[in-house]
Amino acid sequence: MQNLTTNVLDEIRQEVEEILKKHNLKWISLKVWETSDGFLVEVETPDLKDDLEAIHLSRQLEKELKDPTVSLSILPAD
């Protein structure tokens, strides 16, 4: 079961990396967690400085994932 979860987390990580590359976004860290109702992906990027812009981009890229179980949180790097 642990191996299956690891594979799913890796697949989600790869999908998010592809979308970030498609939008020419760099990332400092990309973490994927399993939650009680799906998955959470947290991305830190130096390309954004504004929290509101990051929230908007998170929702936009979440739609591109086309997986309602994945929540995407893009954060500006400090």
PDB file of N, CA and C in Angstrom:
ATOM      1  N   MET A   1       0.825  -1.192   0.000  1.00  0.00           N
ATOM      2  CA  MET A   1       0.000   0.000   0.000  1.00  0.00           C
ATOM      3  C   MET A   1       0.869   1.256   0.000  1.00  0.00           C
ATOM      4  N   GLN A   2       1.951   1.236   0.787  1.00  0.00           N
ATOM      5  CA  GLN A   2       2.858   2.374   0.855  1.00  0.00           C
ATOM      6  C   GLN A   2       3.473   2.652  -0.513  1.00  0.00           C
ATOM      7  N   ASN A   3       3.835   1.606  -1.243  1.00  0.00           N
ATOM      8  CA  ASN A   3       4.434   1.766  -2.565  1.00  0.00           C
ATOM      9  C   ASN A   3       3.438   2.400  -3.536  1.00  0.00           C
ATOM     10  N   LEU A   4       2.166   2.016  -3.458  1.00  0.00           N
ATOM     11  CA  LEU A   4       1.131   2.596  -4.314  1.00  0.00           C
ATOM     12  C   LEU A   4       0.982   4.090  -4.038  1.00  0.00           C
ATOM     13  N   THR A   5       0.961   4.456  -2.762  1.00  0.00           N
ATOM     14  CA  THR A   5       0.857   5.869  -2.390  1.00  0.00           C
ATOM     15  C   THR A   5       2.051   6.646  -2.906  1.00  0.00           C
ATOM     16  N   THR A   6       3.247   6.078  -2.777  1.00  0.00           N
ATOM     17  CA  THR A   6       4.459   6.732  -3.272  1.00  0.00           C
ATOM     18  C   THR A   6       4.376   6.950  -4.772  1.00  0.00           C
ATOM     19  N   ASN A   7       3.874   5.964  -5.512  1.00  0.00           N
ATOM     20  CA  ASN A   7       3.730   6.102  -6.963  1.00  0.00           C
ATOM     21  C   ASN A   7       2.748   7.220  -7.322  1.00  0.00           C
ATOM     22  N   VAL A   8       1.642   7.296  -6.607  1.00  0.00           N
ATOM     23  CA  VAL A   8       0.643   8.338  -6.862  1.00  0.00           C
ATOM     24  C   VAL A   8       1.243   9.709  -6.575  1.00  0.00           C
ATOM     25  N   LEU A   9       1.955   9.842  -5.472  1.00  0.00           N
ATOM     26  CA  LEU A   9       2.583  11.116  -5.127  1.00  0.00           C
ATOM     27  C   LEU A   9       3.603  11.523  -6.193  1.00  0.00           C
ATOM     28  N   ASP A  10       4.370  10.561  -6.688  1.00  0.00           N
ATOM     29  CA  ASP A  10       5.348  10.836  -7.752  1.00  0.00           C
ATOM     30  C   ASP A  10       4.658  11.268  -9.040  1.00  0.00           C
ATOM     31  N   GLU A  11       3.552  10.630  -9.377  1.00  0.00           N
ATOM     32  CA  GLU A  11       2.801  11.008 -10.581  1.00  0.00           C
ATOM     33  C   GLU A  11       2.262  12.432 -10.466  1.00  0.00           C
ATOM     34  N   ILE A  12       1.729  12.770  -9.315  1.00  0.00           N
ATOM     35  CA  ILE A  12       1.205  14.118  -9.099  1.00  0.00           C
ATOM     36  C   ILE A  12       2.346  15.127  -9.196  1.00  0.00           C
ATOM     37  N   ARG A  13       3.480  14.822  -8.579  1.00  0.00           N
ATOM     38  CA  ARG A  13       4.646  15.704  -8.640  1.00  0.00           C
ATOM     39  C   ARG A  13       5.063  15.939 -10.097  1.00  0.00           C
ATOM     40  N   GLN A  14       5.101  14.891 -10.895  1.00  0.00           N
ATOM     41  CA  GLN A  14       5.490  15.015 -12.306  1.00  0.00           C
ATOM     42  C   GLN A  14       4.494  15.878 -13.086  1.00  0.00           C
ATOM     43  N   GLU A  15       3.204  15.677 -12.835  1.00  0.00           N
ATOM     44  CA  GLU A  15       2.177  16.471 -13.521  1.00  0.00           C
ATOM     45  C   GLU A  15       2.326  17.954 -13.193  1.00  0.00           C
ATOM     46  N   VAL A  16       2.550  18.251 -11.916  1.00  0.00           N
ATOM     47  CA  VAL A  16       2.694  19.642 -11.496  1.00  0.00           C
ATOM     48  C   VAL A  16       3.969  20.239 -12.097  1.00  0.00           C
ATOM     49  N   GLU A  17       5.059  19.491 -12.095  1.00  0.00           N
ATOM     50  CA  GLU A  17       6.305  19.979 -12.692  1.00  0.00           C
ATOM     51  C   GLU A  17       6.110  20.307 -14.170  1.00  0.00           C
ATOM     52  N   GLU A  18       5.390  19.463 -14.889  1.00  0.00           N
ATOM     53  CA  GLU A  18       5.135  19.712 -16.313  1.00  0.00           C
ATOM     54  C   GLU A  18       4.333  20.996 -16.518  1.00  0.00           C
ATOM     55  N   ILE A  19       3.325  21.220 -15.685  1.00  0.00           N
ATOM     56  CA  ILE A  19       2.514  22.435 -15.804  1.00  0.00           C
ATOM     57  C   ILE A  19       3.349  23.667 -15.470  1.00  0.00           C
ATOM     58  N   LEU A  20       4.188  23.570 -14.440  1.00  0.00           N
ATOM     59  CA  LEU A  20       5.045  24.696 -14.082  1.00  0.00           C
ATOM     60  C   LEU A  20       6.003  25.028 -15.231  1.00  0.00           C
ATOM     61  N   LYS A  21       6.573  23.997 -15.836  1.00  0.00           N
ATOM     62  CA  LYS A  21       7.486  24.209 -16.965  1.00  0.00           C
ATOM     63  C   LYS A  21       6.747  24.833 -18.148  1.00  0.00           C
ATOM     64  N   LYS A  22       5.526  24.388 -18.384  1.00  0.00           N
ATOM     65  CA  LYS A  22       4.710  24.921 -19.480  1.00  0.00           C
ATOM     66  C   LYS A  22       4.483  26.425 -19.317  1.00  0.00           C
ATOM     67  N   HIS A  23       4.387  26.879 -18.069  1.00  0.00           N
ATOM     68  CA  HIS A  23       4.158  28.294 -17.777  1.00  0.00           C
ATOM     69  C   HIS A  23       5.469  29.031 -17.460  1.00  0.00           C
ATOM     70  N   ASN A  24       6.587  28.370 -17.715  1.00  0.00           N
ATOM     71  CA  ASN A  24       7.916  28.964 -17.486  1.00  0.00           C
ATOM     72  C   ASN A  24       8.117  29.443 -16.054  1.00  0.00           C
ATOM     73  N   LEU A  25       7.630  28.656 -15.100  1.00  0.00           N
ATOM     74  CA  LEU A  25       7.794  28.978 -13.690  1.00  0.00           C
ATOM     75  C   LEU A  25       8.905  28.117 -13.091  1.00  0.00           C
ATOM     76  N   LYS A  26       9.776  28.767 -12.353  1.00  0.00           N
ATOM     77  CA  LYS A  26      10.819  28.033 -11.626  1.00  0.00           C
ATOM     78  C   LYS A  26      10.275  27.733 -10.227  1.00  0.00           C
ATOM     79  N   TRP A  27      10.831  26.732  -9.588  1.00  0.00           N
ATOM     80  CA  TRP A  27      10.413  26.450  -8.221  1.00  0.00           C
ATOM     81  C   TRP A  27      11.620  26.120  -7.363  1.00  0.00           C
ATOM     82  N   ILE A  28      11.512  26.539  -6.112  1.00  0.00           N
ATOM     83  CA  ILE A  28      12.556  26.269  -5.123  1.00  0.00           C
ATOM     84  C   ILE A  28      12.245  24.963  -4.412  1.00  0.00           C
ATOM     85  N   SER A  29      10.970  24.768  -4.135  1.00  0.00           N
ATOM     86  CA  SER A  29      10.555  23.517  -3.499  1.00  0.00           C
ATOM     87  C   SER A  29       9.181  23.118  -4.012  1.00  0.00           C
ATOM     88  N   LEU A  30       8.972  21.821  -4.072  1.00  0.00           N
ATOM     89  CA  LEU A  30       7.696  21.261  -4.511  1.00  0.00           C
ATOM     90  C   LEU A  30       7.437  20.049  -3.624  1.00  0.00           C
ATOM     91  N   LYS A  31       6.415  20.158  -2.796  1.00  0.00           N
ATOM     92  CA  LYS A  31       6.090  19.085  -1.854  1.00  0.00           C
ATOM     93  C   LYS A  31       4.676  18.589  -2.114  1.00  0.00           C
ATOM     94  N   VAL A  32       4.496  17.281  -2.013  1.00  0.00           N
ATOM     95  CA  VAL A  32       3.182  16.669  -2.217  1.00  0.00           C
ATOM     96  C   VAL A  32       2.833  15.866  -0.971  1.00  0.00           C
ATOM     97  N   TRP A  33       1.625  16.117  -0.439  1.00  0.00           N
ATOM     98  CA  TRP A  33       1.149  15.381   0.722  1.00  0.00           C
ATOM     99  C   TRP A  33      -0.192  14.744   0.411  1.00  0.00           C
ATOM    100  N   GLU A  34      -0.423  13.594   1.032  1.00  0.00           N
ATOM    101  CA  GLU A  34      -1.747  12.978   0.979  1.00  0.00           C
ATOM    102  C   GLU A  34      -2.550  13.522   2.148  1.00  0.00           C
ATOM    103  N   THR A  35      -3.777  13.950   1.877  1.00  0.00           N
ATOM    104  CA  THR A  35      -4.662  14.460   2.928  1.00  0.00           C
ATOM    105  C   THR A  35      -5.857  13.521   3.052  1.00  0.00           C
ATOM    106  N   SER A  36      -6.736  13.818   3.969  1.00  0.00           N
ATOM    107  CA  SER A  36      -7.898  12.951   4.181  1.00  0.00           C
ATOM    108  C   SER A  36      -8.856  12.974   2.993  1.00  0.00           C
ATOM    109  N   ASP A  37      -8.838  14.049   2.204  1.00  0.00           N
ATOM    110  CA  ASP A  37      -9.769  14.140   1.077  1.00  0.00           C
ATOM    111  C   ASP A  37      -9.074  14.313  -0.273  1.00  0.00           C
ATOM    112  N   GLY A  38      -7.799  13.965  -0.348  1.00  0.00           N
ATOM    113  CA  GLY A  38      -7.087  14.068  -1.627  1.00  0.00           C
ATOM    114  C   GLY A  38      -5.606  14.317  -1.424  1.00  0.00           C
ATOM    115  N   PHE A  39      -5.097  15.306  -2.155  1.00  0.00           N
ATOM    116  CA  PHE A  39      -3.669  15.593  -2.117  1.00  0.00           C
ATOM    117  C   PHE A  39      -3.452  17.102  -2.093  1.00  0.00           C
ATOM    118  N   LEU A  40      -2.377  17.514  -1.441  1.00  0.00           N
ATOM    119  CA  LEU A  40      -2.000  18.917  -1.387  1.00  0.00           C
ATOM    120  C   LEU A  40      -0.599  19.053  -1.980  1.00  0.00           C
ATOM    121  N   VAL A  41      -0.462  19.970  -2.920  1.00  0.00           N
ATOM    122  CA  VAL A  41       0.838  20.259  -3.518  1.00  0.00           C
ATOM    123  C   VAL A  41       1.199  21.691  -3.145  1.00  0.00           C
ATOM    124  N   GLU A  42       2.371  21.844  -2.545  1.00  0.00           N
ATOM    125  CA  GLU A  42       2.858  23.166  -2.167  1.00  0.00           C
ATOM    126  C   GLU A  42       4.097  23.482  -2.988  1.00  0.00           C
ATOM    127  N   VAL A  43       4.058  24.614  -3.674  1.00  0.00           N
ATOM    128  CA  VAL A  43       5.159  25.020  -4.548  1.00  0.00           C
ATOM    129  C   VAL A  43       5.646  26.395  -4.105  1.00  0.00           C
ATOM    130  N   GLU A  44       6.954  26.522  -3.900  1.00  0.00           N
ATOM    131  CA  GLU A  44       7.551  27.835  -3.644  1.00  0.00           C
ATOM    132  C   GLU A  44       8.267  28.272  -4.911  1.00  0.00           C
ATOM    133  N   THR A  45       7.969  29.485  -5.365  1.00  0.00           N
ATOM    134  CA  THR A  45       8.574  29.990  -6.590  1.00  0.00           C
ATOM    135  C   THR A  45       9.143  31.391  -6.384  1.00  0.00           C
ATOM    136  N   PRO A  46      10.324  31.650  -6.942  1.00  0.00           N
ATOM    137  CA  PRO A  46      10.876  33.002  -6.890  1.00  0.00           C
ATOM    138  C   PRO A  46      10.264  33.914  -7.950  1.00  0.00           C
ATOM    139  N   ASP A  47       9.456  33.362  -8.838  1.00  0.00           N
ATOM    140  CA  ASP A  47       8.879  34.125  -9.948  1.00  0.00           C
ATOM    141  C   ASP A  47       7.706  35.009  -9.531  1.00  0.00           C
ATOM    142  N   LEU A  48       7.164  34.782  -8.345  1.00  0.00           N
ATOM    143  CA  LEU A  48       6.026  35.585  -7.866  1.00  0.00           C
ATOM    144  C   LEU A  48       6.422  36.327  -6.598  1.00  0.00           C
ATOM    145  N   LYS A  49       5.953  37.542  -6.485  1.00  0.00           N
ATOM    146  CA  LYS A  49       6.235  38.347  -5.292  1.00  0.00           C
ATOM    147  C   LYS A  49       4.968  38.683  -4.518  1.00  0.00           C
ATOM    148  N   ASP A  50       3.826  38.537  -5.156  1.00  0.00           N
ATOM    149  CA  ASP A  50       2.555  38.966  -4.584  1.00  0.00           C
ATOM    150  C   ASP A  50       1.698  37.756  -4.208  1.00  0.00           C
ATOM    151  N   ASP A  51       1.174  37.756  -2.985  1.00  0.00           N
ATOM    152  CA  ASP A  51       0.335  36.650  -2.518  1.00  0.00           C
ATOM    153  C   ASP A  51      -0.941  36.500  -3.353  1.00  0.00           C
ATOM    154  N   LEU A  52      -1.568  37.609  -3.714  1.00  0.00           N
ATOM    155  CA  LEU A  52      -2.811  37.537  -4.493  1.00  0.00           C
ATOM    156  C   LEU A  52      -2.554  36.942  -5.872  1.00  0.00           C
ATOM    157  N   GLU A  53      -1.456  37.317  -6.479  1.00  0.00           N
ATOM    158  CA  GLU A  53      -1.092  36.748  -7.772  1.00  0.00           C
ATOM    159  C   GLU A  53      -0.850  35.237  -7.641  1.00  0.00           C
ATOM    160  N   ALA A  54      -0.225  34.848  -6.545  1.00  0.00           N
ATOM    161  CA  ALA A  54       0.047  33.430  -6.302  1.00  0.00           C
ATOM    162  C   ALA A  54      -1.252  32.639  -6.115  1.00  0.00           C
ATOM    163  N   ILE A  55      -2.202  33.214  -5.398  1.00  0.00           N
ATOM    164  CA  ILE A  55      -3.491  32.543  -5.186  1.00  0.00           C
ATOM    165  C   ILE A  55      -4.215  32.375  -6.520  1.00  0.00           C
ATOM    166  N   HIS A  56      -4.239  33.437  -7.306  1.00  0.00           N
ATOM    167  CA  HIS A  56      -4.895  33.376  -8.621  1.00  0.00           C
ATOM    168  C   HIS A  56      -4.240  32.315  -9.509  1.00  0.00           C
ATOM    169  N   LEU A  57      -2.920  32.306  -9.534  1.00  0.00           N
ATOM    170  CA  LEU A  57      -2.199  31.328 -10.357  1.00  0.00           C
ATOM    171  C   LEU A  57      -2.439  29.908  -9.850  1.00  0.00           C
ATOM    172  N   SER A  58      -2.512  29.737  -8.545  1.00  0.00           N
ATOM    173  CA  SER A  58      -2.789  28.408  -7.970  1.00  0.00           C
ATOM    174  C   SER A  58      -4.108  27.857  -8.499  1.00  0.00           C
ATOM    175  N   ARG A  59      -5.157  28.684  -8.473  1.00  0.00           N
ATOM    176  CA  ARG A  59      -6.473  28.246  -8.943  1.00  0.00           C
ATOM    177  C   ARG A  59      -6.442  27.952 -10.442  1.00  0.00           C
ATOM    178  N   GLN A  60      -5.764  28.797 -11.207  1.00  0.00           N
ATOM    179  CA  GLN A  60      -5.672  28.602 -12.654  1.00  0.00           C
ATOM    180  C   GLN A  60      -4.972  27.285 -12.990  1.00  0.00           C
ATOM    181  N   LEU A  61      -3.839  27.028 -12.348  1.00  0.00           N
ATOM    182  CA  LEU A  61      -3.084  25.808 -12.642  1.00  0.00           C
ATOM    183  C   LEU A  61      -3.785  24.569 -12.092  1.00  0.00           C
ATOM    184  N   GLU A  62      -4.535  24.730 -11.010  1.00  0.00           N
ATOM    185  CA  GLU A  62      -5.330  23.626 -10.468  1.00  0.00           C
ATOM    186  C   GLU A  62      -6.324  23.126 -11.513  1.00  0.00           C
ATOM    187  N   LYS A  63      -6.932  24.055 -12.243  1.00  0.00           N
ATOM    188  CA  LYS A  63      -7.879  23.686 -13.299  1.00  0.00           C
ATOM    189  C   LYS A  63      -7.176  22.895 -14.401  1.00  0.00           C
ATOM    190  N   GLU A  64      -5.942  23.254 -14.698  1.00  0.00           N
ATOM    191  CA  GLU A  64      -5.194  22.539 -15.734  1.00  0.00           C
ATOM    192  C   GLU A  64      -4.854  21.114 -15.316  1.00  0.00           C
ATOM    193  N   LEU A  65      -4.741  20.879 -14.023  1.00  0.00           N
ATOM    194  CA  LEU A  65      -4.460  19.524 -13.542  1.00  0.00           C
ATOM    195  C   LEU A  65      -5.625  18.582 -13.827  1.00  0.00           C
ATOM    196  N   LYS A  66      -6.829  19.124 -13.829  1.00  0.00           N
ATOM    197  CA  LYS A  66      -8.039  18.340 -14.112  1.00  0.00           C
ATOM    198  C   LYS A  66      -8.205  17.170 -13.155  1.00  0.00           C
ATOM    199  N   ASP A  67      -7.741  17.329 -11.920  1.00  0.00           N
ATOM    200  CA  ASP A  67      -7.906  16.304 -10.896  1.00  0.00           C
ATOM    201  C   ASP A  67      -8.470  16.985  -9.650  1.00  0.00           C
ATOM    202  N   PRO A  68      -9.758  16.814  -9.391  1.00  0.00           N
ATOM    203  CA  PRO A  68     -10.392  17.511  -8.269  1.00  0.00           C
ATOM    204  C   PRO A  68      -9.854  17.098  -6.897  1.00  0.00           C
ATOM    205  N   THR A  69      -9.087  16.025  -6.832  1.00  0.00           N
ATOM    206  CA  THR A  69      -8.545  15.600  -5.535  1.00  0.00           C
ATOM    207  C   THR A  69      -7.231  16.300  -5.203  1.00  0.00           C
ATOM    208  N   VAL A  70      -6.702  17.095  -6.143  1.00  0.00           N
ATOM    209  CA  VAL A  70      -5.421  17.771  -5.926  1.00  0.00           C
ATOM    210  C   VAL A  70      -5.659  19.264  -5.692  1.00  0.00           C
ATOM    211  N   SER A  71      -5.194  19.748  -4.531  1.00  0.00           N
ATOM    212  CA  SER A  71      -5.208  21.179  -4.232  1.00  0.00           C
ATOM    213  C   SER A  71      -3.801  21.709  -4.417  1.00  0.00           C
ATOM    214  N   LEU A  72      -3.688  22.805  -5.123  1.00  0.00           N
ATOM    215  CA  LEU A  72      -2.388  23.381  -5.441  1.00  0.00           C
ATOM    216  C   LEU A  72      -2.216  24.695  -4.698  1.00  0.00           C
ATOM    217  N   SER A  73      -1.122  24.827  -3.989  1.00  0.00           N
ATOM    218  CA  SER A  73      -0.822  26.055  -3.262  1.00  0.00           C
ATOM    219  C   SER A  73       0.526  26.573  -3.730  1.00  0.00           C
ATOM    220  N   ILE A  74       0.497  27.671  -4.494  1.00  0.00           N
ATOM    221  CA  ILE A  74       1.730  28.279  -4.962  1.00  0.00           C
ATOM    222  C   ILE A  74       2.041  29.450  -4.051  1.00  0.00           C
ATOM    223  N   LEU A  75       3.265  29.468  -3.536  1.00  0.00           N
ATOM    224  CA  LEU A  75       3.671  30.495  -2.591  1.00  0.00           C
ATOM    225  C   LEU A  75       4.865  31.266  -3.134  1.00  0.00           C
ATOM    226  N   PRO A  76       4.858  32.588  -2.980  1.00  0.00           N
ATOM    227  CA  PRO A  76       6.050  33.348  -3.357  1.00  0.00           C
ATOM    228  C   PRO A  76       7.204  32.988  -2.425  1.00  0.00           C
ATOM    229  N   ALA A  77       8.376  32.815  -2.977  1.00  0.00           N
ATOM    230  CA  ALA A  77       9.543  32.527  -2.141  1.00  0.00           C
ATOM    231  C   ALA A  77       9.946  33.797  -1.407  1.00  0.00           C
ATOM    232  N   ASP A  78      10.410  33.634  -0.198  1.00  0.00           N
ATOM    233  CA  ASP A  78      10.836  34.804   0.602  1.00  0.00           C
ATOM    234  C   ASP A  78      12.140  35.362   0.108  1.00  0.00           C
TER     235      ASP A  78
END
